[in-house]
PDB file of C-alpha atoms in Angstrom:
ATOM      1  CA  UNK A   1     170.726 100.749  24.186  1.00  0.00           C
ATOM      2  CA  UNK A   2     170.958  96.992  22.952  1.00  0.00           C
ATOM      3  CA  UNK A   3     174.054  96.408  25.336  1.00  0.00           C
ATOM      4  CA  UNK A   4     172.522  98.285  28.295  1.00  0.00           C
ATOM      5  CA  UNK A   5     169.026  96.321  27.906  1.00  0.00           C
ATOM      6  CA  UNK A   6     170.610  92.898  28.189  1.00  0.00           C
ATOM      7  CA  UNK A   7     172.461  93.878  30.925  1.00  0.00           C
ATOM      8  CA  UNK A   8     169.000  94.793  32.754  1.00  0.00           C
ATOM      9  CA  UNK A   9     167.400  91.649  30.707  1.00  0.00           C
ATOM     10  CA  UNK A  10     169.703  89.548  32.513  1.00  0.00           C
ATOM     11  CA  UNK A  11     169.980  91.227  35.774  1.00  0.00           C
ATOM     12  CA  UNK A  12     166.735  91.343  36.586  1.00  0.00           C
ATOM     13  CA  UNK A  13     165.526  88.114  34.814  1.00  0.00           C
ATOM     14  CA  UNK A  14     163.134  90.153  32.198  1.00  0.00           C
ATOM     15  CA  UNK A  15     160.320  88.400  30.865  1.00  0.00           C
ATOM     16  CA  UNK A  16     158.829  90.780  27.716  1.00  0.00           C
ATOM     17  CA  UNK A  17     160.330  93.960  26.383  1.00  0.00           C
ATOM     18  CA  UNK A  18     157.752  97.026  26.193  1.00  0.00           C
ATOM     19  CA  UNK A  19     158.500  99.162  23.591  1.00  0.00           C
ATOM     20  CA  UNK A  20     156.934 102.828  24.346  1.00  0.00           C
ATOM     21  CA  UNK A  21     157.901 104.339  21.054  1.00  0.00           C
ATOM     22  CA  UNK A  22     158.364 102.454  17.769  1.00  0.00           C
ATOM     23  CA  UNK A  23     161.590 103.666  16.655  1.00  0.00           C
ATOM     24  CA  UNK A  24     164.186 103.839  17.666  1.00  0.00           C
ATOM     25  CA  UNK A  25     163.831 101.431  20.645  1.00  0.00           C
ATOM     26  CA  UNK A  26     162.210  98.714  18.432  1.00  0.00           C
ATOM     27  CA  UNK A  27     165.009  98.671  16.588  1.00  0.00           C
ATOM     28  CA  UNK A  28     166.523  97.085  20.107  1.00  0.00           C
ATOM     29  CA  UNK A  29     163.505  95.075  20.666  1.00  0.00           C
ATOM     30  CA  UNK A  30     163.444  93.803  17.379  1.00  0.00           C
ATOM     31  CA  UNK A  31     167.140  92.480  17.586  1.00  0.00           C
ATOM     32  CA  UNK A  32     166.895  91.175  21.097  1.00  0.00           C
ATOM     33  CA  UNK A  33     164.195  88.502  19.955  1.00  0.00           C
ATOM     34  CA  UNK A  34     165.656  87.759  16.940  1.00  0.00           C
ATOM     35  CA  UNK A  35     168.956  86.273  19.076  1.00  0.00           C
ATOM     36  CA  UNK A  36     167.527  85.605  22.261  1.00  0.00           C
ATOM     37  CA  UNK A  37     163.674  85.068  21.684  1.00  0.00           C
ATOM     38  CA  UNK A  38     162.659  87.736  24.459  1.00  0.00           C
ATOM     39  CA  UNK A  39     158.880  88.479  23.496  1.00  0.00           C
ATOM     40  CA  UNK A  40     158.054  92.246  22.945  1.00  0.00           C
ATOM     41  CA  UNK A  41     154.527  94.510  22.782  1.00  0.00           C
ATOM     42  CA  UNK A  42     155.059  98.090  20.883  1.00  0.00           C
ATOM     43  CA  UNK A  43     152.531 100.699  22.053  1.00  0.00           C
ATOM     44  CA  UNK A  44     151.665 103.241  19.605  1.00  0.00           C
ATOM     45  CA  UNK A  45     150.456 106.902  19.498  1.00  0.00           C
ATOM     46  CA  UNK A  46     149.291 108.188  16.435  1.00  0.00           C
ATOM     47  CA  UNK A  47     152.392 110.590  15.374  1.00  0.00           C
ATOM     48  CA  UNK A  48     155.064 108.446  16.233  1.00  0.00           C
ATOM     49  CA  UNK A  49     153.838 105.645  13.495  1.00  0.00           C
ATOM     50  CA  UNK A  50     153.324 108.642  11.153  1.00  0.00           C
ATOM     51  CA  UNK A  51     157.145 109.836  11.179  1.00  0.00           C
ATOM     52  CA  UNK A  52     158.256 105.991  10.709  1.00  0.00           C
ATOM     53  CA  UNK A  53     156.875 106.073   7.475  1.00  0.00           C
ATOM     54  CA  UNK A  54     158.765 109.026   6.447  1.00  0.00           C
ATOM     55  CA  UNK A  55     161.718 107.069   4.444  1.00  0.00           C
ATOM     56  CA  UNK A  56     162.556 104.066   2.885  1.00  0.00           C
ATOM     57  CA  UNK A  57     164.658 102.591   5.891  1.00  0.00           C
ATOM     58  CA  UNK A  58     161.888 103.663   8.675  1.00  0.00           C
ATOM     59  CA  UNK A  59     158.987 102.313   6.829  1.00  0.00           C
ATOM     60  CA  UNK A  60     161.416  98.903   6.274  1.00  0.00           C
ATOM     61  CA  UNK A  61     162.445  98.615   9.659  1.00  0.00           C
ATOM     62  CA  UNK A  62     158.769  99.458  11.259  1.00  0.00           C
ATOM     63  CA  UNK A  63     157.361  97.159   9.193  1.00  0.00           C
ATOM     64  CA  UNK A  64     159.381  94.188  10.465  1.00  0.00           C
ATOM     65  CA  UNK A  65     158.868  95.710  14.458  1.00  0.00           C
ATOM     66  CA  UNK A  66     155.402  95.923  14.241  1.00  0.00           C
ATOM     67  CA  UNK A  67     155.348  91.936  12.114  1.00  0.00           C
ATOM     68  CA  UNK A  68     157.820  90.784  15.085  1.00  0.00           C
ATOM     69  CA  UNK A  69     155.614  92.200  17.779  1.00  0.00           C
ATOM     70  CA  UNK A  70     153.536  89.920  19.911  1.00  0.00           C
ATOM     71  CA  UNK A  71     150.814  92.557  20.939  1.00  0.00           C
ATOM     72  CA  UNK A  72     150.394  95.977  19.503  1.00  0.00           C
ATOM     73  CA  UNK A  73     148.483  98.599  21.658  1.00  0.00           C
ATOM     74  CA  UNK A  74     146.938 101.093  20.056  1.00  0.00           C
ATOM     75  CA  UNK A  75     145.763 104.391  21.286  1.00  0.00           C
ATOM     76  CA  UNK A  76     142.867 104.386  18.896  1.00  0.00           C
ATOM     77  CA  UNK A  77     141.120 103.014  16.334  1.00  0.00           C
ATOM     78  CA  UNK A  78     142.463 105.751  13.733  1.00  0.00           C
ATOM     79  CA  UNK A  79     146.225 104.535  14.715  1.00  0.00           C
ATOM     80  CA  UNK A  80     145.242 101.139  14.826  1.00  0.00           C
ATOM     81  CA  UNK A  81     144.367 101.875  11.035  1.00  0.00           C
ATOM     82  CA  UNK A  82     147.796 103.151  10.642  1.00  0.00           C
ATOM     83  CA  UNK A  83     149.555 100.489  11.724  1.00  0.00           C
ATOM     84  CA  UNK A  84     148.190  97.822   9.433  1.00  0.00           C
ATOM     85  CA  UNK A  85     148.356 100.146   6.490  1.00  0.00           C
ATOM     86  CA  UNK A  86     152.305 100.462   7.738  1.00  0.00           C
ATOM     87  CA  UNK A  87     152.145  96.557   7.460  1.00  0.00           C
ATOM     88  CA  UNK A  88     150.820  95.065  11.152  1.00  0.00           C
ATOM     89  CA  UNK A  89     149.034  92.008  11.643  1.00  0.00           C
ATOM     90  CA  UNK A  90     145.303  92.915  12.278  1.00  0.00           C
ATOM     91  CA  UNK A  91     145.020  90.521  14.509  1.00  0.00           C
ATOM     92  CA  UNK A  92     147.757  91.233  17.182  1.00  0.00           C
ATOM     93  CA  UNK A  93     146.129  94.851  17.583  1.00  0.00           C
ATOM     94  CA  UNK A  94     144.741  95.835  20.743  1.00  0.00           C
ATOM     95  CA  UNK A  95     143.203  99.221  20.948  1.00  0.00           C
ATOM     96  CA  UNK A  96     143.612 100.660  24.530  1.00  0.00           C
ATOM     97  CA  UNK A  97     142.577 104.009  25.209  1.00  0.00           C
ATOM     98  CA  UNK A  98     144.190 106.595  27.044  1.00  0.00           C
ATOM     99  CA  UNK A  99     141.882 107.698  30.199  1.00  0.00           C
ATOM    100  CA  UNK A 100     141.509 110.701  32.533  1.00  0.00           C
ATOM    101  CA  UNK A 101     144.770 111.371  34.229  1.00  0.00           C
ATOM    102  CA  UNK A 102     144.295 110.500  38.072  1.00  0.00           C
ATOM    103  CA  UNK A 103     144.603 113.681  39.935  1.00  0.00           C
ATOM    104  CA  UNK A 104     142.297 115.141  38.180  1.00  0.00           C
ATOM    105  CA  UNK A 105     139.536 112.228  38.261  1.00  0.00           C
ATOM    106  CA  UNK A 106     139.649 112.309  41.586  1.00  0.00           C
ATOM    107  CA  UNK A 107     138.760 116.242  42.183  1.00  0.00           C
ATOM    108  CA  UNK A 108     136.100 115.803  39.910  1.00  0.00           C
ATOM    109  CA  UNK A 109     132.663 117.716  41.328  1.00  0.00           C
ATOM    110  CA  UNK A 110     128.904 117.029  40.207  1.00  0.00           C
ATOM    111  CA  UNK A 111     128.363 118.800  37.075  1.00  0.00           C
ATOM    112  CA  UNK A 112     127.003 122.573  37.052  1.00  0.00           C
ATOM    113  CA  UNK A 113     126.760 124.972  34.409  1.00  0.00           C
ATOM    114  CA  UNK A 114     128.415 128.510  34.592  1.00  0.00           C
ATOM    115  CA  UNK A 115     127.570 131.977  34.414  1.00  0.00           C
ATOM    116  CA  UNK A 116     130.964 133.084  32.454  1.00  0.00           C
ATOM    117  CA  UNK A 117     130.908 132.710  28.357  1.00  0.00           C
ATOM    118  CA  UNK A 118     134.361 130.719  28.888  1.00  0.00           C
ATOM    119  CA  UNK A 119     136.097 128.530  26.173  1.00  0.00           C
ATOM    120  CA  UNK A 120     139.076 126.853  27.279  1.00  0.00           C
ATOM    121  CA  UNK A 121     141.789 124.779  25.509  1.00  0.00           C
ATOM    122  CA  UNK A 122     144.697 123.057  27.610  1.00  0.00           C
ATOM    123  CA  UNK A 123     147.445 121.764  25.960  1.00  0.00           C
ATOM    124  CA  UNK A 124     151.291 122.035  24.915  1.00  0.00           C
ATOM    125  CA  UNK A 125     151.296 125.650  22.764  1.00  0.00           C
ATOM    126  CA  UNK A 126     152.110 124.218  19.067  1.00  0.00           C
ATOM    127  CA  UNK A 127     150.476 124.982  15.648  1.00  0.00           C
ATOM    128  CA  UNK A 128     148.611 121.139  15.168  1.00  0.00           C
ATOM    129  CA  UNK A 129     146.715 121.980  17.868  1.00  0.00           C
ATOM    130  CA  UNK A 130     144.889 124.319  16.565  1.00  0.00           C
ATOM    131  CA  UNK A 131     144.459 126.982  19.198  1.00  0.00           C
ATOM    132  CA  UNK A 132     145.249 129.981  16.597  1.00  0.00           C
ATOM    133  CA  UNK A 133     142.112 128.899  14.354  1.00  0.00           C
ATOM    134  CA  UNK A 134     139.719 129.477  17.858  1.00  0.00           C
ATOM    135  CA  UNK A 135     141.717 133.063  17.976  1.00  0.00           C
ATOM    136  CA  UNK A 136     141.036 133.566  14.493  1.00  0.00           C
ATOM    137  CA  UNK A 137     137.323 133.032  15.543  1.00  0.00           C
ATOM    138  CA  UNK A 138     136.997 135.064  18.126  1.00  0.00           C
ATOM    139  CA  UNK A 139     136.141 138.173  16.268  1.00  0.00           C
ATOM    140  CA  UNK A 140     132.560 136.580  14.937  1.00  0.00           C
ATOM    141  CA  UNK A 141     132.175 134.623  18.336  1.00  0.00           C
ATOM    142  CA  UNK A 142     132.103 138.352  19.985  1.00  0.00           C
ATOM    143  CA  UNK A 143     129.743 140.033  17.399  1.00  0.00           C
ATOM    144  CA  UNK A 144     127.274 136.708  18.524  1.00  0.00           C
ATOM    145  CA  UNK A 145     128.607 136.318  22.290  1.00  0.00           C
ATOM    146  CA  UNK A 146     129.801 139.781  23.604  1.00  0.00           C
ATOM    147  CA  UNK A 147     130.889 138.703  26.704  1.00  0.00           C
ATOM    148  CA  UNK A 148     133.099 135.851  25.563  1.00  0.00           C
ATOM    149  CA  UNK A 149     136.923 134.968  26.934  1.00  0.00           C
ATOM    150  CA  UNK A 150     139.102 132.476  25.156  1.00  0.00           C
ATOM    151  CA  UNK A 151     141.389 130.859  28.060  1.00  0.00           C
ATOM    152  CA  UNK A 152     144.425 129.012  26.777  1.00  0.00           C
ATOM    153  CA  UNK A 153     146.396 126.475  29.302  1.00  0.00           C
ATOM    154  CA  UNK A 154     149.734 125.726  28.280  1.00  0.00           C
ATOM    155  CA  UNK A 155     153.074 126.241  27.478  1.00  0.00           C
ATOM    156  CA  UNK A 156     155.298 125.935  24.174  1.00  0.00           C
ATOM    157  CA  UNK A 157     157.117 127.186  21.421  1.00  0.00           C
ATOM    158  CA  UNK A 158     154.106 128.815  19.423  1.00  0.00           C
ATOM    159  CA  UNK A 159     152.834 130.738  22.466  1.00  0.00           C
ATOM    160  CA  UNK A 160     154.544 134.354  21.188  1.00  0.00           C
ATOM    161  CA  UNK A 161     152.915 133.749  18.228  1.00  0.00           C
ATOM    162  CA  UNK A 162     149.479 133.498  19.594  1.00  0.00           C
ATOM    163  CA  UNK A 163     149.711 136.347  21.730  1.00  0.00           C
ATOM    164  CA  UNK A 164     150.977 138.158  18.345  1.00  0.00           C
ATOM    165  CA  UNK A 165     148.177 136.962  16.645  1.00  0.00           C
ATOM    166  CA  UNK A 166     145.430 137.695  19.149  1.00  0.00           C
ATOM    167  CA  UNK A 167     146.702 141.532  19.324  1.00  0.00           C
ATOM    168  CA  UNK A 168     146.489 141.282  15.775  1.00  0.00           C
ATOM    169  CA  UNK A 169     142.685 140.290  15.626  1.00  0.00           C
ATOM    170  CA  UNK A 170     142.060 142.913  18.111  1.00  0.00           C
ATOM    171  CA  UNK A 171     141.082 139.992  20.871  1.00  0.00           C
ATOM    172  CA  UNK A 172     143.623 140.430  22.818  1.00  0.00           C
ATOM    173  CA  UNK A 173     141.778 141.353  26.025  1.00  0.00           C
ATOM    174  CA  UNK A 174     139.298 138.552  25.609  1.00  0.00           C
ATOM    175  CA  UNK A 175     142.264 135.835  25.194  1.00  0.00           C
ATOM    176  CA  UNK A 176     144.145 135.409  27.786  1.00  0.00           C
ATOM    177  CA  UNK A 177     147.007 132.829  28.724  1.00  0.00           C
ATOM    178  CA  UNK A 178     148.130 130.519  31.516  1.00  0.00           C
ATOM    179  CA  UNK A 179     151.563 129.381  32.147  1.00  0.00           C
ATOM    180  CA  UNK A 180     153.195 126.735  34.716  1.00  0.00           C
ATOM    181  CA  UNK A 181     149.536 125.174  35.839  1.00  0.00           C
ATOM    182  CA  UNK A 182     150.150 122.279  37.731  1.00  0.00           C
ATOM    183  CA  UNK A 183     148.163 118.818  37.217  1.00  0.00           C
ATOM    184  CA  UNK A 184     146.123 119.741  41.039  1.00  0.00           C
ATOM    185  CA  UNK A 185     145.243 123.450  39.484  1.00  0.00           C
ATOM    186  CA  UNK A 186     143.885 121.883  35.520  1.00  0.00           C
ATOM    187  CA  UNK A 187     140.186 121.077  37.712  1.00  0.00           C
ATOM    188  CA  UNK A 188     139.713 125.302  38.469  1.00  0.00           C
ATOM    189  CA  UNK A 189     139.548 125.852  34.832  1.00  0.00           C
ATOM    190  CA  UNK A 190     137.614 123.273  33.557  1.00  0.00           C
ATOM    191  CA  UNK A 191     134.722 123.406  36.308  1.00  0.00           C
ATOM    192  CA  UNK A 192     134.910 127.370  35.248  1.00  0.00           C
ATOM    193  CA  UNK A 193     134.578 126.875  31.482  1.00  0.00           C
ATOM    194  CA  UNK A 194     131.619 126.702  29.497  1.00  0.00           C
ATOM    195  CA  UNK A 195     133.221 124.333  26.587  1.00  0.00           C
ATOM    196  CA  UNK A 196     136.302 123.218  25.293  1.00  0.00           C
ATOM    197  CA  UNK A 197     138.504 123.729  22.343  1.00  0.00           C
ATOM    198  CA  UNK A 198     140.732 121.782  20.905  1.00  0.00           C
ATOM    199  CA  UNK A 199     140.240 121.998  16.900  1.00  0.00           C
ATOM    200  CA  UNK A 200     143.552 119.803  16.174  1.00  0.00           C
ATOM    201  CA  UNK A 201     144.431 119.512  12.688  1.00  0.00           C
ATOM    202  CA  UNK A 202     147.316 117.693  10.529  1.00  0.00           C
ATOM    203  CA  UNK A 203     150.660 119.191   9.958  1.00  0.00           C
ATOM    204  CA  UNK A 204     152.387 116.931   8.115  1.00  0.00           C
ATOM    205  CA  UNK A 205     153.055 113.756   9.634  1.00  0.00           C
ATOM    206  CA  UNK A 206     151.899 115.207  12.949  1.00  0.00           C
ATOM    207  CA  UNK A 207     148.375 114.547  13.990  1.00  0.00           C
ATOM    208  CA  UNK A 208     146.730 113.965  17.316  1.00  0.00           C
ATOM    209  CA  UNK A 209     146.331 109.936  17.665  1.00  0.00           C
ATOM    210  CA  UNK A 210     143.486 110.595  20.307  1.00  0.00           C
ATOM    211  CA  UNK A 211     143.093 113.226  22.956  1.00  0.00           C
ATOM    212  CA  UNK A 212     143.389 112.752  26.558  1.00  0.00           C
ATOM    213  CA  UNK A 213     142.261 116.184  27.110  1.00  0.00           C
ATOM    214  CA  UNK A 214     138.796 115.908  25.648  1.00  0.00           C
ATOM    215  CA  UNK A 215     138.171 113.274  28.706  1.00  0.00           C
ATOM    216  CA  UNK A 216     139.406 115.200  31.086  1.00  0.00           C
ATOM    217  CA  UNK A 217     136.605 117.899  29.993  1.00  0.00           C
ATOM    218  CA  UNK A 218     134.204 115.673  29.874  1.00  0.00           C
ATOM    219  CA  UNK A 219     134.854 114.682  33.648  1.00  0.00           C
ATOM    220  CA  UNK A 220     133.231 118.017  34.624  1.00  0.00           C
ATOM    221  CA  UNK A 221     130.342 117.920  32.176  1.00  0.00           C
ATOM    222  CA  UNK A 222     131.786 120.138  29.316  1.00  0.00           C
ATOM    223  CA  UNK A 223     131.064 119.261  25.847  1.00  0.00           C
ATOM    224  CA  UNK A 224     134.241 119.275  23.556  1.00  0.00           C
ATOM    225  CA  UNK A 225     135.101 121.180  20.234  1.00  0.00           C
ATOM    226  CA  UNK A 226     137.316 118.840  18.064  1.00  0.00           C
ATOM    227  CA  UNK A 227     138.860 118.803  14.530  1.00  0.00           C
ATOM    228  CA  UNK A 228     137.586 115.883  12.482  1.00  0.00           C
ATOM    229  CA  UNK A 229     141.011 114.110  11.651  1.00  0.00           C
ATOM    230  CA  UNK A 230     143.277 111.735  13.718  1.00  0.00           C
ATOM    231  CA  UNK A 231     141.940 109.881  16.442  1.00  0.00           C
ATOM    232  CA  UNK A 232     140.143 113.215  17.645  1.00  0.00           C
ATOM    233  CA  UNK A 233     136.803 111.772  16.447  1.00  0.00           C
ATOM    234  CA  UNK A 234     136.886 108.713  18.756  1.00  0.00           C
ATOM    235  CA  UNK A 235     137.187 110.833  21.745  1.00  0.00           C
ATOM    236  CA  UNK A 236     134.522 113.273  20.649  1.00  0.00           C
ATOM    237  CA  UNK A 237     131.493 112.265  19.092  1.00  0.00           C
ATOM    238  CA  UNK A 238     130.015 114.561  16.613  1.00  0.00           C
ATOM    239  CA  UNK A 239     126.397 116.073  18.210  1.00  0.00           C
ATOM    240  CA  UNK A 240     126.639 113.286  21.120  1.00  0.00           C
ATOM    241  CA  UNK A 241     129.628 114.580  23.440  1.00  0.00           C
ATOM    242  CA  UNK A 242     130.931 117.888  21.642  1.00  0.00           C
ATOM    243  CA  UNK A 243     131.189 118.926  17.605  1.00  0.00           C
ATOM    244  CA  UNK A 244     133.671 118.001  15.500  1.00  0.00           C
ATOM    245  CA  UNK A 245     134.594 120.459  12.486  1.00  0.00           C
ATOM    246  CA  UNK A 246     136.473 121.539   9.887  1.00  0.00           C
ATOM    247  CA  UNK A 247     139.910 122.286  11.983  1.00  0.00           C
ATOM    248  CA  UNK A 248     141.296 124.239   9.166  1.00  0.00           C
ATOM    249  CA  UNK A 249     138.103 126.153   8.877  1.00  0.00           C
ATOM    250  CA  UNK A 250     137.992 129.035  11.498  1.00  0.00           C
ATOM    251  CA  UNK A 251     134.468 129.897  10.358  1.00  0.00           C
ATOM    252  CA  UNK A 252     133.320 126.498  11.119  1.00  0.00           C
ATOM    253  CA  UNK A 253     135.083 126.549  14.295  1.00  0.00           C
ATOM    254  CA  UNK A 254     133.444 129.898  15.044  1.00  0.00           C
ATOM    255  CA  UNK A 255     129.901 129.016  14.275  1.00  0.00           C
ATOM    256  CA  UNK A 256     130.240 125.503  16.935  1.00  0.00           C
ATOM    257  CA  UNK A 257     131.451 127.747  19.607  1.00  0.00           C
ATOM    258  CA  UNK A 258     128.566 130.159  19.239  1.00  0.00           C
ATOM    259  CA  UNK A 259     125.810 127.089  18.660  1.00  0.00           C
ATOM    260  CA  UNK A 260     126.679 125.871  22.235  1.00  0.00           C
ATOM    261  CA  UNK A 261     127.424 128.810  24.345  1.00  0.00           C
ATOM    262  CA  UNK A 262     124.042 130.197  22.747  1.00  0.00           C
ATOM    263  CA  UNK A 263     121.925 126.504  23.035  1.00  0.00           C
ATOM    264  CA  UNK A 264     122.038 125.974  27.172  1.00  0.00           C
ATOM    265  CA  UNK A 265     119.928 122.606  26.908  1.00  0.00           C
ATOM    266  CA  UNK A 266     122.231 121.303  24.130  1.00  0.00           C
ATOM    267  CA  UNK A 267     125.450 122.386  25.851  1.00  0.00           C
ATOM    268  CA  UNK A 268     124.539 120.456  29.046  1.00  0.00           C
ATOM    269  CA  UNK A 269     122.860 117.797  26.968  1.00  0.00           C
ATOM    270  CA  UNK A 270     126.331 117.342  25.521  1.00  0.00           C
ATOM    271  CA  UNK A 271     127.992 117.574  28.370  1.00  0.00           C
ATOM    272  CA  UNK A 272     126.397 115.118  30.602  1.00  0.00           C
ATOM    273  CA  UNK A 273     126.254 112.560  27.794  1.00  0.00           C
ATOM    274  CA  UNK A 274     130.738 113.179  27.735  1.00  0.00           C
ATOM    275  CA  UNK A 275     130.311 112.759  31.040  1.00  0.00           C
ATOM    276  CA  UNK A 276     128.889 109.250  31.591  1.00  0.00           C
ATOM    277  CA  UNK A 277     130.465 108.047  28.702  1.00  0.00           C
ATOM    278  CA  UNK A 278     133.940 108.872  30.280  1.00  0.00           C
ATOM    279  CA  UNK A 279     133.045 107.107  33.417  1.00  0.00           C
ATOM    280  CA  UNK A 280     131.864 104.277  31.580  1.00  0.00           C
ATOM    281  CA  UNK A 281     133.884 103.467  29.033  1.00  0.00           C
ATOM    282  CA  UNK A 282     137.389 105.393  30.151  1.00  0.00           C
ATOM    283  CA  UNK A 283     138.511 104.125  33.168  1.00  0.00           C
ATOM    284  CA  UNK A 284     141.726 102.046  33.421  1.00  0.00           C
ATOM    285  CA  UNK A 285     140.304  99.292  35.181  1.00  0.00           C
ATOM    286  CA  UNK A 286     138.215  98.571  31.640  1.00  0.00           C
ATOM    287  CA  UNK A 287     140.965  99.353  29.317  1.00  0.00           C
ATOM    288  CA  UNK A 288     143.944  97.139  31.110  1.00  0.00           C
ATOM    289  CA  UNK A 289     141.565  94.300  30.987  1.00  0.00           C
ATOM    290  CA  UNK A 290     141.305  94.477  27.358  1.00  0.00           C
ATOM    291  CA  UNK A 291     145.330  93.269  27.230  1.00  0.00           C
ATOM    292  CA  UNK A 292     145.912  91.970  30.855  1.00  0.00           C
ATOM    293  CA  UNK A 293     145.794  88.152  29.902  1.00  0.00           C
ATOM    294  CA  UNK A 294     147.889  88.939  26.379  1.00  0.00           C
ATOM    295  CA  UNK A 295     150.770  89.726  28.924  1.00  0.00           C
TER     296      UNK A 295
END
């Protein structure tokens, strides 16, 4: 990778190195200033600064990345926290937040509430993010909200297991799962749910940084479920655009779900308040300008 970049370096007459992931391409970075004083911004996610602290030699070398780097961009304030406690300069921080992917912003409709009881969760099908808690819930959501359906977007390596484990809690008809969606199909399901869930917890060094997805609810007026750690909180905030709870708890989890499919006003209270704060705050346009000059 350090051969093939100074080819390109040179080639193309390469100003600054962006470094998408900390290691192992800052490794590269890293070296390529050191001999030929080639500037360099690392952009961080949440998880990926997580693992580098996982052994001696990581936490060494990301250490010295992060102190060689002339602008760090942060997806949130949570992983901005992690990267001075892994030894960054405060200072050369920038948090940047991740915004509403494009397609989707721009098949957004004005807000309405719907009939259906629908909680939806989109996202890759793993154990951090928490979709088998909400299954785990659904039971006592029922017994409260009879005509309930859990709708889970997504595809991954845990999605046997939830289809196990929603047979298992005797849901199975009220959960049900969608493969293959494409980015221009994502709008259908969110204008159709009620609220969205996304309780994400920490698995070891894995932990959602922020939460793009969260946004993207909020686009259509929906009010957000979240798990209190990682950068979750900054893209949900607690009784102003969603709930956050206890993502480990599924009786917590259980009893947020019912509050808002039972409280209309607060629901679309909620929701409209996600809303304008998305289009406010979460557009590109604001966000690049934060770092736009530091290039």
């Amino acid at each position: 990778a350090y051969f093939e970049a100074l080819k390109i370096i040179r080639a193309e007459k390469i100003e600054a190195i962006h470094v998408s992931h900390i290691l192992p391409i800052g490794y590269v970075a890293w070296m390529i200033k050191k001999v030929f004083g080639l500037p360099y911004v690392v952009y961080l996610h949440g998880m990926d600064i997580m693992l580098a602290q996982k052994s001696s030699w990581k936490k060494y070398w990301a250490k010295k990345i992060l102190r060689g780097a002339d602008l760090i961009v942060a997806n949130s304030k949570f992983t901005a926290d992690l990267a001075v406690r892994a030894g960054a300069q405060k200072e050369k921080i920038e948090i940047l937040f991740p915004c509403p992917n494009v397609a989707i912003t721009r098949m957004v409709a004005d807000y309405t509430d719907v009939n259906k009881n629908i909680i939806l969760s989109v996202g890759r099908l793993v154990k951090r993010k928490g979709f088998d808690k909400v299954i785990a819930a659904m039971p006592k959501i029922l017994r409260e909200v009879p005509d309930a359906e859990y709708h889970i977007v997504g595809d991954g390596p845990y999605a046997a297991e939830l289809k196990q484990l929603a047979e298992k809690f005797g849901v199975g008809g009220q959960v049900k799962f969608f493969h293959n969606i494409s980015d221009a199909d994502l709008p259908e399901f969110y204008k159709s749910c009620k609220i969205f869930a996304m309780p994400a917890r920490r698995i070891g060094g894995d932990v959602e940084g922020f939460g793009m997805v969260y946004l993207e609810a909020a686009l259509f007026g929906k009010p957000s479920i979240a798990g209190n750690v990682g950068g979750a909180p900054e893209a949900v905030l607690d009784n102003q655009t969603g709930l956050t709870v206890d993502p480990e708890s599924s009786a917590e989890i259980a009893a947020a779900i019912i509050k808002l499919l039972k409280d209309d006003n607060l629901r679309q209270t909620l929701g409209e308040a996600a809303k304008n704060r998305v289009q406010n705050e979460f557009t590109w346009e604001k966000q690049i300008n934060k770092i736009i000059n530091k290039f």
